[in-house]
CSV table of C-alpha atoms in Angstrom, one decimal:
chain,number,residue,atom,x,y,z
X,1264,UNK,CA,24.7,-64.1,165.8
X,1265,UNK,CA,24.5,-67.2,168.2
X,1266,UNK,CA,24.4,-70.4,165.8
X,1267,UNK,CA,21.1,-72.9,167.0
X,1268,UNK,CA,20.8,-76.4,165.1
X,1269,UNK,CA,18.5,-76.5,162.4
X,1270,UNK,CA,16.8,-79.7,163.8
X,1271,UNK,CA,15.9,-78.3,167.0
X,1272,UNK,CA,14.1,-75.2,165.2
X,1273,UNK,CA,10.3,-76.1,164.5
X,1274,UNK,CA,9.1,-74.9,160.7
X,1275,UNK,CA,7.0,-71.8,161.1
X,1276,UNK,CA,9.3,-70.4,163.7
X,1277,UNK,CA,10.6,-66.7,162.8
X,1278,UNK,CA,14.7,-66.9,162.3
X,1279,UNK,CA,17.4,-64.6,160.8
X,1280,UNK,CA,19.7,-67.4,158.8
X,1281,UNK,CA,23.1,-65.6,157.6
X,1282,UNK,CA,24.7,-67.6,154.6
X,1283,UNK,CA,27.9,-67.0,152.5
X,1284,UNK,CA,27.1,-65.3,149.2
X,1285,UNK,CA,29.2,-67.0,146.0
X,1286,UNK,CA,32.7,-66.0,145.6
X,1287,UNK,CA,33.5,-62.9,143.6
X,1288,UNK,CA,30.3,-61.3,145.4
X,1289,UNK,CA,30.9,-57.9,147.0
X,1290,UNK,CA,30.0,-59.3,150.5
X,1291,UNK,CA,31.1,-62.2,152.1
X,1292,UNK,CA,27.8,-62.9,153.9
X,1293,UNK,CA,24.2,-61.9,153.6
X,1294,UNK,CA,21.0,-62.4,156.1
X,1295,UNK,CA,17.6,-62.8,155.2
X,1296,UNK,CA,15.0,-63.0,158.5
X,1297,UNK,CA,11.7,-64.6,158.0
X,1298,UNK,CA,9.5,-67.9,158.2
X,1299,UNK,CA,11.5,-71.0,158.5
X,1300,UNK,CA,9.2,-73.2,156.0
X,1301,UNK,CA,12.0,-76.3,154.8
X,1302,UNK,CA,15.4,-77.0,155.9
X,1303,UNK,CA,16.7,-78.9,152.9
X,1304,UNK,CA,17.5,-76.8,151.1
X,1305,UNK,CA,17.1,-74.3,154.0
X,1306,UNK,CA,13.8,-72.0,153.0
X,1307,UNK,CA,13.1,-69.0,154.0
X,1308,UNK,CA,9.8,-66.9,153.2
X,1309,UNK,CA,10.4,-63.5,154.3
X,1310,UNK,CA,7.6,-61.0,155.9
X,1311,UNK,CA,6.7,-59.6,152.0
X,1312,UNK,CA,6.0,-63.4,150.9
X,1313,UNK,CA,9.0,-64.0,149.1
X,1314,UNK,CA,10.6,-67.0,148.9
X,1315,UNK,CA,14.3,-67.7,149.5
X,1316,UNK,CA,16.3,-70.8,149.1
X,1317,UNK,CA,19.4,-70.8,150.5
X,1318,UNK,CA,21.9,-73.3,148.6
X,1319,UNK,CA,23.3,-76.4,150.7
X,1320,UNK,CA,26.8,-75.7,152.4
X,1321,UNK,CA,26.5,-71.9,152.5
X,1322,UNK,CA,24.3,-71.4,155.9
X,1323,UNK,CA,26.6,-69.7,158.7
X,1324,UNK,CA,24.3,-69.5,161.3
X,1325,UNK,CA,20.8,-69.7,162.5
X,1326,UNK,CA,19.3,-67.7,165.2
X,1327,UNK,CA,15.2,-67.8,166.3
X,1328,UNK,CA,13.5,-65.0,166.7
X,1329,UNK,CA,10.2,-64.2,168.3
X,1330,UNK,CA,6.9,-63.9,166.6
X,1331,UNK,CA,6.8,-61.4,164.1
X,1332,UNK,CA,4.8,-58.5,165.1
X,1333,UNK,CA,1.3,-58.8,163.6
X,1334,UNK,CA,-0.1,-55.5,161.7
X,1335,UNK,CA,-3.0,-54.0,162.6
X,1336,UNK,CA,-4.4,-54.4,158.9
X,1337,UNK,CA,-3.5,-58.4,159.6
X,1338,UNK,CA,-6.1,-58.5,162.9
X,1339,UNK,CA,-8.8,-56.3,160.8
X,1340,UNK,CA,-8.5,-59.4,158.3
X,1341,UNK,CA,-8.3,-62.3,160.2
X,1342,UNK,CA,-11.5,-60.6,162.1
X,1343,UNK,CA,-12.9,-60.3,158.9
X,1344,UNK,CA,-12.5,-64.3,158.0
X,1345,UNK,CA,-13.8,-65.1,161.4
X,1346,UNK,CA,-17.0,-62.7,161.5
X,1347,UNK,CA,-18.4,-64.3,158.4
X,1348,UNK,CA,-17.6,-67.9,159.7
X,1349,UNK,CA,-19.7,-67.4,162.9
X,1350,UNK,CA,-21.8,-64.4,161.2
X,1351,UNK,CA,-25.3,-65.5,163.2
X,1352,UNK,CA,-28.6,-65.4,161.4
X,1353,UNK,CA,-28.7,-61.8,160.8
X,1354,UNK,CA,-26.0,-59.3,159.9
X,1355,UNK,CA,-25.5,-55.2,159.1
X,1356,UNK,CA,-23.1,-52.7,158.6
X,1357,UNK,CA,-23.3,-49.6,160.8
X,1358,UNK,CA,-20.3,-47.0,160.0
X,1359,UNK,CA,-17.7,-49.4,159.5
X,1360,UNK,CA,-19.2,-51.8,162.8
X,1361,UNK,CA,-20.3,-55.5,161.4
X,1362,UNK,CA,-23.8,-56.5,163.5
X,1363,UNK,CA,-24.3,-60.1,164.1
X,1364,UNK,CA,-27.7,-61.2,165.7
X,1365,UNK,CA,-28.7,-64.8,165.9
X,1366,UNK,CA,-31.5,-65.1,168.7
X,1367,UNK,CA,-29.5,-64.5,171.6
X,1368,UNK,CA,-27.3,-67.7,171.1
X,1369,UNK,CA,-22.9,-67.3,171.8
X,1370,UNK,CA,-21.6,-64.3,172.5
X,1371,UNK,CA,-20.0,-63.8,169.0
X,1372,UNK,CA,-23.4,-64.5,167.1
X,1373,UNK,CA,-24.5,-61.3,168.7
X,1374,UNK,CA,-21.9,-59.0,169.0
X,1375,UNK,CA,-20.8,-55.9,166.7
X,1376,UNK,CA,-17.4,-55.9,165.9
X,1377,UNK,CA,-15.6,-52.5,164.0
X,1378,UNK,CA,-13.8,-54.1,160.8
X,1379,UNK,CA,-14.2,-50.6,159.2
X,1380,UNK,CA,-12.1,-50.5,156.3
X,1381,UNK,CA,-8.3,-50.8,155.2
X,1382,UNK,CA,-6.7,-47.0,157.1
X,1383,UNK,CA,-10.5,-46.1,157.9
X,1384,UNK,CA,-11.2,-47.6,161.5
X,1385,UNK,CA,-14.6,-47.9,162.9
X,1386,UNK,CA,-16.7,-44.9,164.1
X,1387,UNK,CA,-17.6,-44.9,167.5
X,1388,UNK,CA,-19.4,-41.6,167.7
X,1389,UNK,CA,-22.5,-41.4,169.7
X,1390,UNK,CA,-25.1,-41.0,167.3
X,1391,UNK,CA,-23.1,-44.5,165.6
X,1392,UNK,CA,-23.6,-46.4,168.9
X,1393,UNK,CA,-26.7,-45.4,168.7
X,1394,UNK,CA,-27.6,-46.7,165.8
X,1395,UNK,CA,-26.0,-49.4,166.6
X,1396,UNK,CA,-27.9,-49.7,170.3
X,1397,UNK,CA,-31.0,-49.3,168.2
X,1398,UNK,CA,-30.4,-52.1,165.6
X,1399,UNK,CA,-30.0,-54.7,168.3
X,1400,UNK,CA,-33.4,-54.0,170.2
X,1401,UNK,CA,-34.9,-54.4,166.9
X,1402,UNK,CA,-33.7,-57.9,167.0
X,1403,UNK,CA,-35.0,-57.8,170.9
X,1404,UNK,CA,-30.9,-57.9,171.9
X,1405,UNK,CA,-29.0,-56.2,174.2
X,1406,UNK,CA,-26.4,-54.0,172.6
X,1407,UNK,CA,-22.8,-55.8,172.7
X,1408,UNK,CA,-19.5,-54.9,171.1
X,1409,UNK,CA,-16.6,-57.3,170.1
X,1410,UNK,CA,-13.4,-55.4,170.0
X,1411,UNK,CA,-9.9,-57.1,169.1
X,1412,UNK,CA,-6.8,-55.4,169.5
X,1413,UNK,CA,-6.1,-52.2,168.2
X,1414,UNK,CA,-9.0,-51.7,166.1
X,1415,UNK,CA,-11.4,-49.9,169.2
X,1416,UNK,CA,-11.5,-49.0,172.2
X,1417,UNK,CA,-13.9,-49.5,174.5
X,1418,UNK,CA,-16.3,-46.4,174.5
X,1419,UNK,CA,-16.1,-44.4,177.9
X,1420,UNK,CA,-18.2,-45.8,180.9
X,1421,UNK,CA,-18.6,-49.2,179.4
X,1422,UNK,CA,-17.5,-52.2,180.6
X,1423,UNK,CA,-15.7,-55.2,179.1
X,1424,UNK,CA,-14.8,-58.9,180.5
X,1425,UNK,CA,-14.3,-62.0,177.8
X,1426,UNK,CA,-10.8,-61.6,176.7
X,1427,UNK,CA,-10.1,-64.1,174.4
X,1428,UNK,CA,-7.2,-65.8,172.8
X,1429,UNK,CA,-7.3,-65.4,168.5
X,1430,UNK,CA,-4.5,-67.7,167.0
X,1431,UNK,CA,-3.0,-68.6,163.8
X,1432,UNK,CA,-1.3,-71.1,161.7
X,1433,UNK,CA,0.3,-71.1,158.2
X,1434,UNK,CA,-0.5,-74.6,156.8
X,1435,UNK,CA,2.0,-74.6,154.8
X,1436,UNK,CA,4.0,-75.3,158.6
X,1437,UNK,CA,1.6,-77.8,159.7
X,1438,UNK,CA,1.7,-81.5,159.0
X,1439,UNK,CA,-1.4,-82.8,157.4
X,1440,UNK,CA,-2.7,-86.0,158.4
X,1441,UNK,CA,-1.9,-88.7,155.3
X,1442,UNK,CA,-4.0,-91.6,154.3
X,1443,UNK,CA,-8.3,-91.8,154.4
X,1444,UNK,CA,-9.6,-89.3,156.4
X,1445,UNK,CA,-10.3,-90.5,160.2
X,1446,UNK,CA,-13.7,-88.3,160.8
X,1447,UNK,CA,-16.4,-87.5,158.7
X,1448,UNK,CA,-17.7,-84.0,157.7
X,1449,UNK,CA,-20.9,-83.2,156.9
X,1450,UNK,CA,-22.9,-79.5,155.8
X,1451,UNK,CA,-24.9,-79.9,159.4
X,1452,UNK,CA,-25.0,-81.4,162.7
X,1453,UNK,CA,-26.7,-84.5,163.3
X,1454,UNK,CA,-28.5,-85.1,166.8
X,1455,UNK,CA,-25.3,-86.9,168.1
X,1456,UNK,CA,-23.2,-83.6,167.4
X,1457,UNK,CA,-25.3,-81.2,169.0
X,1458,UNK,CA,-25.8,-83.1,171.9
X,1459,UNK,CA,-22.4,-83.5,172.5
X,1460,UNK,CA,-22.1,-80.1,172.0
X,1461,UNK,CA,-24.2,-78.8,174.0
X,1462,UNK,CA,-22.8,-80.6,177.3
X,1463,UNK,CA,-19.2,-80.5,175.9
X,1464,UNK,CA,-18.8,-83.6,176.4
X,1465,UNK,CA,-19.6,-84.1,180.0
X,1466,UNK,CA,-23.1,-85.6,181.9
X,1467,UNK,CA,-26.0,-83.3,181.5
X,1468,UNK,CA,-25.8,-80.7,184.3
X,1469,UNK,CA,-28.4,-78.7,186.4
X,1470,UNK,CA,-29.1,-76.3,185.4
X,1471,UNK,CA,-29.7,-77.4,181.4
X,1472,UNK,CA,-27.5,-75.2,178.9
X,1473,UNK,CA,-30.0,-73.9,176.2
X,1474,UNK,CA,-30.0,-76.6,173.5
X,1475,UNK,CA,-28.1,-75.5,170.1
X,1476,UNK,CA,-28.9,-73.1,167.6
X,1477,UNK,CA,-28.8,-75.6,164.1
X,1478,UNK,CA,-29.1,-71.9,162.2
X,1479,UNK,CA,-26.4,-70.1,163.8
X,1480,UNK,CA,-23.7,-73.3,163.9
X,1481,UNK,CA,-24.7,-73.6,160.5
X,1482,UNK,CA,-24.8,-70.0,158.8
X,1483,UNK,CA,-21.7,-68.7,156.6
X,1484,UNK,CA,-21.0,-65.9,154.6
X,1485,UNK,CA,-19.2,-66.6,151.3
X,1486,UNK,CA,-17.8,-69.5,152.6
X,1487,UNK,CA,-18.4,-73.3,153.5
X,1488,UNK,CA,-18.9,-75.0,156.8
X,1489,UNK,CA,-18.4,-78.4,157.6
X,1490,UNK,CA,-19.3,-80.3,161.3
X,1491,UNK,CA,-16.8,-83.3,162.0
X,1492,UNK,CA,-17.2,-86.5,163.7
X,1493,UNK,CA,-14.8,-89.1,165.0
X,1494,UNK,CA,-17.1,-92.4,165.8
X,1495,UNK,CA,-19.9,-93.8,165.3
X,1496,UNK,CA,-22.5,-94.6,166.0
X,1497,UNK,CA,-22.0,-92.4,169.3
X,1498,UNK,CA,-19.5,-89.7,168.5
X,1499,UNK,CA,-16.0,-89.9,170.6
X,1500,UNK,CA,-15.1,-86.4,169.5
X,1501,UNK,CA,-16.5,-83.3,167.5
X,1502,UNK,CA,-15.5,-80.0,165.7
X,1503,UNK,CA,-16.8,-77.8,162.9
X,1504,UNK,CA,-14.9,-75.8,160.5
X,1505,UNK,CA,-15.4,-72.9,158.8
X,1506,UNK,CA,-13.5,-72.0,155.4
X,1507,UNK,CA,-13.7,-67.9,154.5
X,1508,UNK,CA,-11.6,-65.4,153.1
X,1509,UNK,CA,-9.9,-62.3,154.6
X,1510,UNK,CA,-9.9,-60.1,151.4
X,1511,UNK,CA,-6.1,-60.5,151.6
X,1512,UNK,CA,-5.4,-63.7,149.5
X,1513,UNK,CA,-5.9,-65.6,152.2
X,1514,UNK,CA,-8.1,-68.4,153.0
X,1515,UNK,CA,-8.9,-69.3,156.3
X,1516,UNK,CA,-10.5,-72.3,158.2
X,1517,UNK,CA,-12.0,-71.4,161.2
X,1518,UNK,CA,-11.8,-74.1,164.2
X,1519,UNK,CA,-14.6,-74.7,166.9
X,1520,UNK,CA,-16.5,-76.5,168.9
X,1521,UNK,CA,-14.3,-79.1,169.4
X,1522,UNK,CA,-15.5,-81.4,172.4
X,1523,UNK,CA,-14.5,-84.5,173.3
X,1524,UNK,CA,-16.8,-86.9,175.3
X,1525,UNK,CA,-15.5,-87.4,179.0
X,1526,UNK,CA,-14.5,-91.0,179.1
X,1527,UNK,CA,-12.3,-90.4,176.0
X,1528,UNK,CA,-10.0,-87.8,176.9
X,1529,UNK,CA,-6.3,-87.4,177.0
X,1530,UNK,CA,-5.9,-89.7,174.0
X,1531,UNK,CA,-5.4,-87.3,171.3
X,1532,UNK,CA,-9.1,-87.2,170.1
X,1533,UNK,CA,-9.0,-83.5,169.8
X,1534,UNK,CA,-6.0,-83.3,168.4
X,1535,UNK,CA,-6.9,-85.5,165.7
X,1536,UNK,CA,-10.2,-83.7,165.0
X,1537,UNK,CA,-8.6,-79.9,164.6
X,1538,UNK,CA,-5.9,-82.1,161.9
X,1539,UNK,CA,-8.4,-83.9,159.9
X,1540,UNK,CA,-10.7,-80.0,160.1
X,1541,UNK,CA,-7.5,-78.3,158.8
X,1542,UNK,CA,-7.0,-80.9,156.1
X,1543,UNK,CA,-10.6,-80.9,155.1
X,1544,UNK,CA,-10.3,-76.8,154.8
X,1545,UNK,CA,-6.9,-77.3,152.9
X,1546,UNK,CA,-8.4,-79.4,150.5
X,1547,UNK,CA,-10.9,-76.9,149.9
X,1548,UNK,CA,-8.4,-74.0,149.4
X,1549,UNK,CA,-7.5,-72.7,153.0
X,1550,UNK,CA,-4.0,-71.5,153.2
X,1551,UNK,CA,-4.6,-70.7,156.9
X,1552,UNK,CA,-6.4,-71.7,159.9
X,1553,UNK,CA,-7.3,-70.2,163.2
X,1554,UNK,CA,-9.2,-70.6,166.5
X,1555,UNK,CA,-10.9,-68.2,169.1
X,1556,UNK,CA,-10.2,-69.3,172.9
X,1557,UNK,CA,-11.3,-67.9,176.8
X,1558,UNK,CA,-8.3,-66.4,178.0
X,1559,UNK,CA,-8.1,-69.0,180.9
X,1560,UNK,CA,-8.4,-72.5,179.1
X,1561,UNK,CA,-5.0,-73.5,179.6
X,1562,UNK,CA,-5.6,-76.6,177.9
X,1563,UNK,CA,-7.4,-75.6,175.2
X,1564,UNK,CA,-4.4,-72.9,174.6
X,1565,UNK,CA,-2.1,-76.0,174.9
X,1566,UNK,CA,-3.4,-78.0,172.8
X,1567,UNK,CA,-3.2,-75.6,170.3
X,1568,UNK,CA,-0.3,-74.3,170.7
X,1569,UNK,CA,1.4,-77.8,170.3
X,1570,UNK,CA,-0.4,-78.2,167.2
X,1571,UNK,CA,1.4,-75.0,165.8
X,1572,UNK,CA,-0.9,-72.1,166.3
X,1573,UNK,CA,0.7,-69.0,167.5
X,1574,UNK,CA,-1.1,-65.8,169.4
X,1575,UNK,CA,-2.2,-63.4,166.7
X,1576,UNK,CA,-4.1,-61.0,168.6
X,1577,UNK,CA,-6.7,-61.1,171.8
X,1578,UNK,CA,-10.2,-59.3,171.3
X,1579,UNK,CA,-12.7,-58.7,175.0
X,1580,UNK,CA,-16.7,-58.1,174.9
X,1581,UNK,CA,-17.5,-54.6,176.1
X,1582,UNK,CA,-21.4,-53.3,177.1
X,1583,UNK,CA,-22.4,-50.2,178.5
X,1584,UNK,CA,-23.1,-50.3,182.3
C-alpha cells in the first residue's frame, strides 16, 4: 500500500488506512476502507455506517481510493428525496412511475420518473406508458419521462437528450458556515427572487423567458422549502432549498436555483448561498445534500465540486418521437 499524507487527503474522500493492531493480537496489522470523516484520532466510517477510530501512533499507511460505487437502491432514493422536493402541482403513481405535472413549467415539474419500489423496478409495459401517456394529456401535457441511471431504460423508438449531472455530499464532510447567518430564508419568493430568477441573473433578454411558477418553486412533499437571499434591498445572489427524506434514514436538502446577478460574479456569492442553504437544511435535520446540473455547465459542476459534492448518478429526459 503506497503511504499518502493525511493532510493532503480531503475528509469525505474514500481511503483504505492499514494500522497496527495491539500487541499480543493474532495479526500484526489490520485495514479498514471507508469514509475518511476526522484525522485526529484518524476516523473512519466504513460503507455499512460503522464507525472506526483508529488509536493515535498505530496508522501504517494511508492510500485514497476512488468514489465508492453507488448502489442502485442508493439512486432509487436519492431520486426519491429529489422528486418530492421539486414534485410540481400535481402528482400520481402509475405502476411504480412517479407523475409530476405543474402547468408546463421545468422539465422536472413535468416529467415521470420510475422509483418503483426497493427490488421491484418500474414497469414499462405498453399498456403502463399508456396510462401514463394518458395521464399527462389530462393535465394538457406532453408525455415525458425522467430516467436516472439504472433504474430504466429508455422505451424503444423514443428519444432522449438532457443528461444531467445528480451529486452528493455527506455533511458531516462539509464545513458549515459559523457565526449569524449571511442570507435570509424565507417559505416563498419575494418579487426580487423571482425576478432574478427568471433572467438568472443577467439583463432581460428577447425573447422573454416565461415568468416563474410561485406554485411549483414552492410545492413540497413531506418536506420544507426555504428560498434564500443574500442582499437587500436588491438581491446580489439567490437559492432555494429543499429538505426531504429518502426513506433510507436520510435527510436530504435539495439545492437550486442558485443565480447570481451579473455584476456580482466571481466573488464567492454562490458559494456562500449553497453554504448558508446546507446549514439552514442541517439545522433542520438534513444529514445530506444534493444538486441536479446540465451536463455541460462546467462551472456550475465546478463550483460544486469544490464545495465537496461528488457524482452520484446522471439521469437524461426521454419522449417518444
Amino acid at each position: 500500500m503506497t503511504s499518502t499524507e493525511l493532510s493532503d487527503i480531503p475528509l469525505g474522500r474514500r481511503v483504505v488506512v492499514r494500522y497496527r493492531l495491539p500487541a499480543g493480537s493474532e495479526l500484526r496489522f489490520t485495514d479498514v476502507i471507508g469514509e475518511l470523516t476526522a484525522i485526529d484520532p484518524v476516523t473512519v466510517r466504513t460503507a455499512e455506517g460503522a464507525t472506526v477510530v483508529i488509536p493515535d501512533g498505530t496508522v501504517v499507511a494511508v492510500k485514497p481510493l476512488g468514489p465508492r460505487p453507488i448502489r442502485t437502491g442508493e439512486i432509487r432514493a436519492l431520486e426519491l428525496a429529489a422528486a418530492a422536493g421539486w414534485p410540481g402541482t400535481a402528482h400520481e403513481w402509475i405502476d411504480g412511475w412517479l407523475l409530476h405535472a405543474g402547468a408546463g413549467y421545468t422539465r422536472r415539474a413535468n416529467s415521470a420518473v420510475p422509483l418503483g419500489a426497493p427490488g421491484a423496478p418500474a414497469d414499462l409495459s405498453h399498456d403502463t406508458l399508456h396510462r401514463i401517456g394518458r395521464w399527462y394529456t389530462d393535465h394538457g401535457l406532453p408525455v415525458q419521462l425522467r430516467l436516472p441511471d439504472r433504474l430504466a431504460p429508455p422505451p424503444p423508438g423514443w428519444r432522449t437528450w438532457g443528461e444531467t449531472v445528480v451529486l452528493g455530499l455527506d455533511i458531516e464532510n462539509f464545513v458549515l458556515p459559523q457565526g449569524p447567518p449571511m442570507v435570509r430564508v424565507d417559505a416563498e419568493p419575494n418579487r426580487e427572487w423571482l425576478e432574478l430568477h427568471r433572467f438568472a441573473g443577467e439583463d432581460a433578454p428577447a425573447p422573454l423567458p416565461p415568468p416563474p411558477d410561485p406554485a411549483v418553486l414552492t410545492a413540497v412533499l413531506d418536506g420544507e422549502v426555504g428560498f434564500a437571499t443574500l442582499g437587500l434591498p436588491s438581491p446580489l445572489a439567490i437559492g432555494r432549498g429543499a429538505i426531504t427524506g429518502s426513506g433510507d434514514e436520510r435527510t436530504w436538502v435539495g439545492l437550486s436555483c442558485i443565480a447570481v446577478a451579473a455584476p456580482h460574479r466571481r466573488h464567492g456569492l454562490g458559494a456562500l448561498v449553497c453554504a448558508e442553504l446546507i446549514r439552514w437544511g442541517h439545522n433542520r435535520g438534513a444529514t445530506h445534500a444534493y444538486v441536479q446540473v446540465a451536463a455541460g455547465n462546467e462551472a456550475a459542476l465546478s463550483l460544486y465540486r469544490e464545495l465537496g459534492f461528488l457524482d452520484h448518478h446522471r439521469y437524461r429526459y426521454c419522449a417518444p418521437e
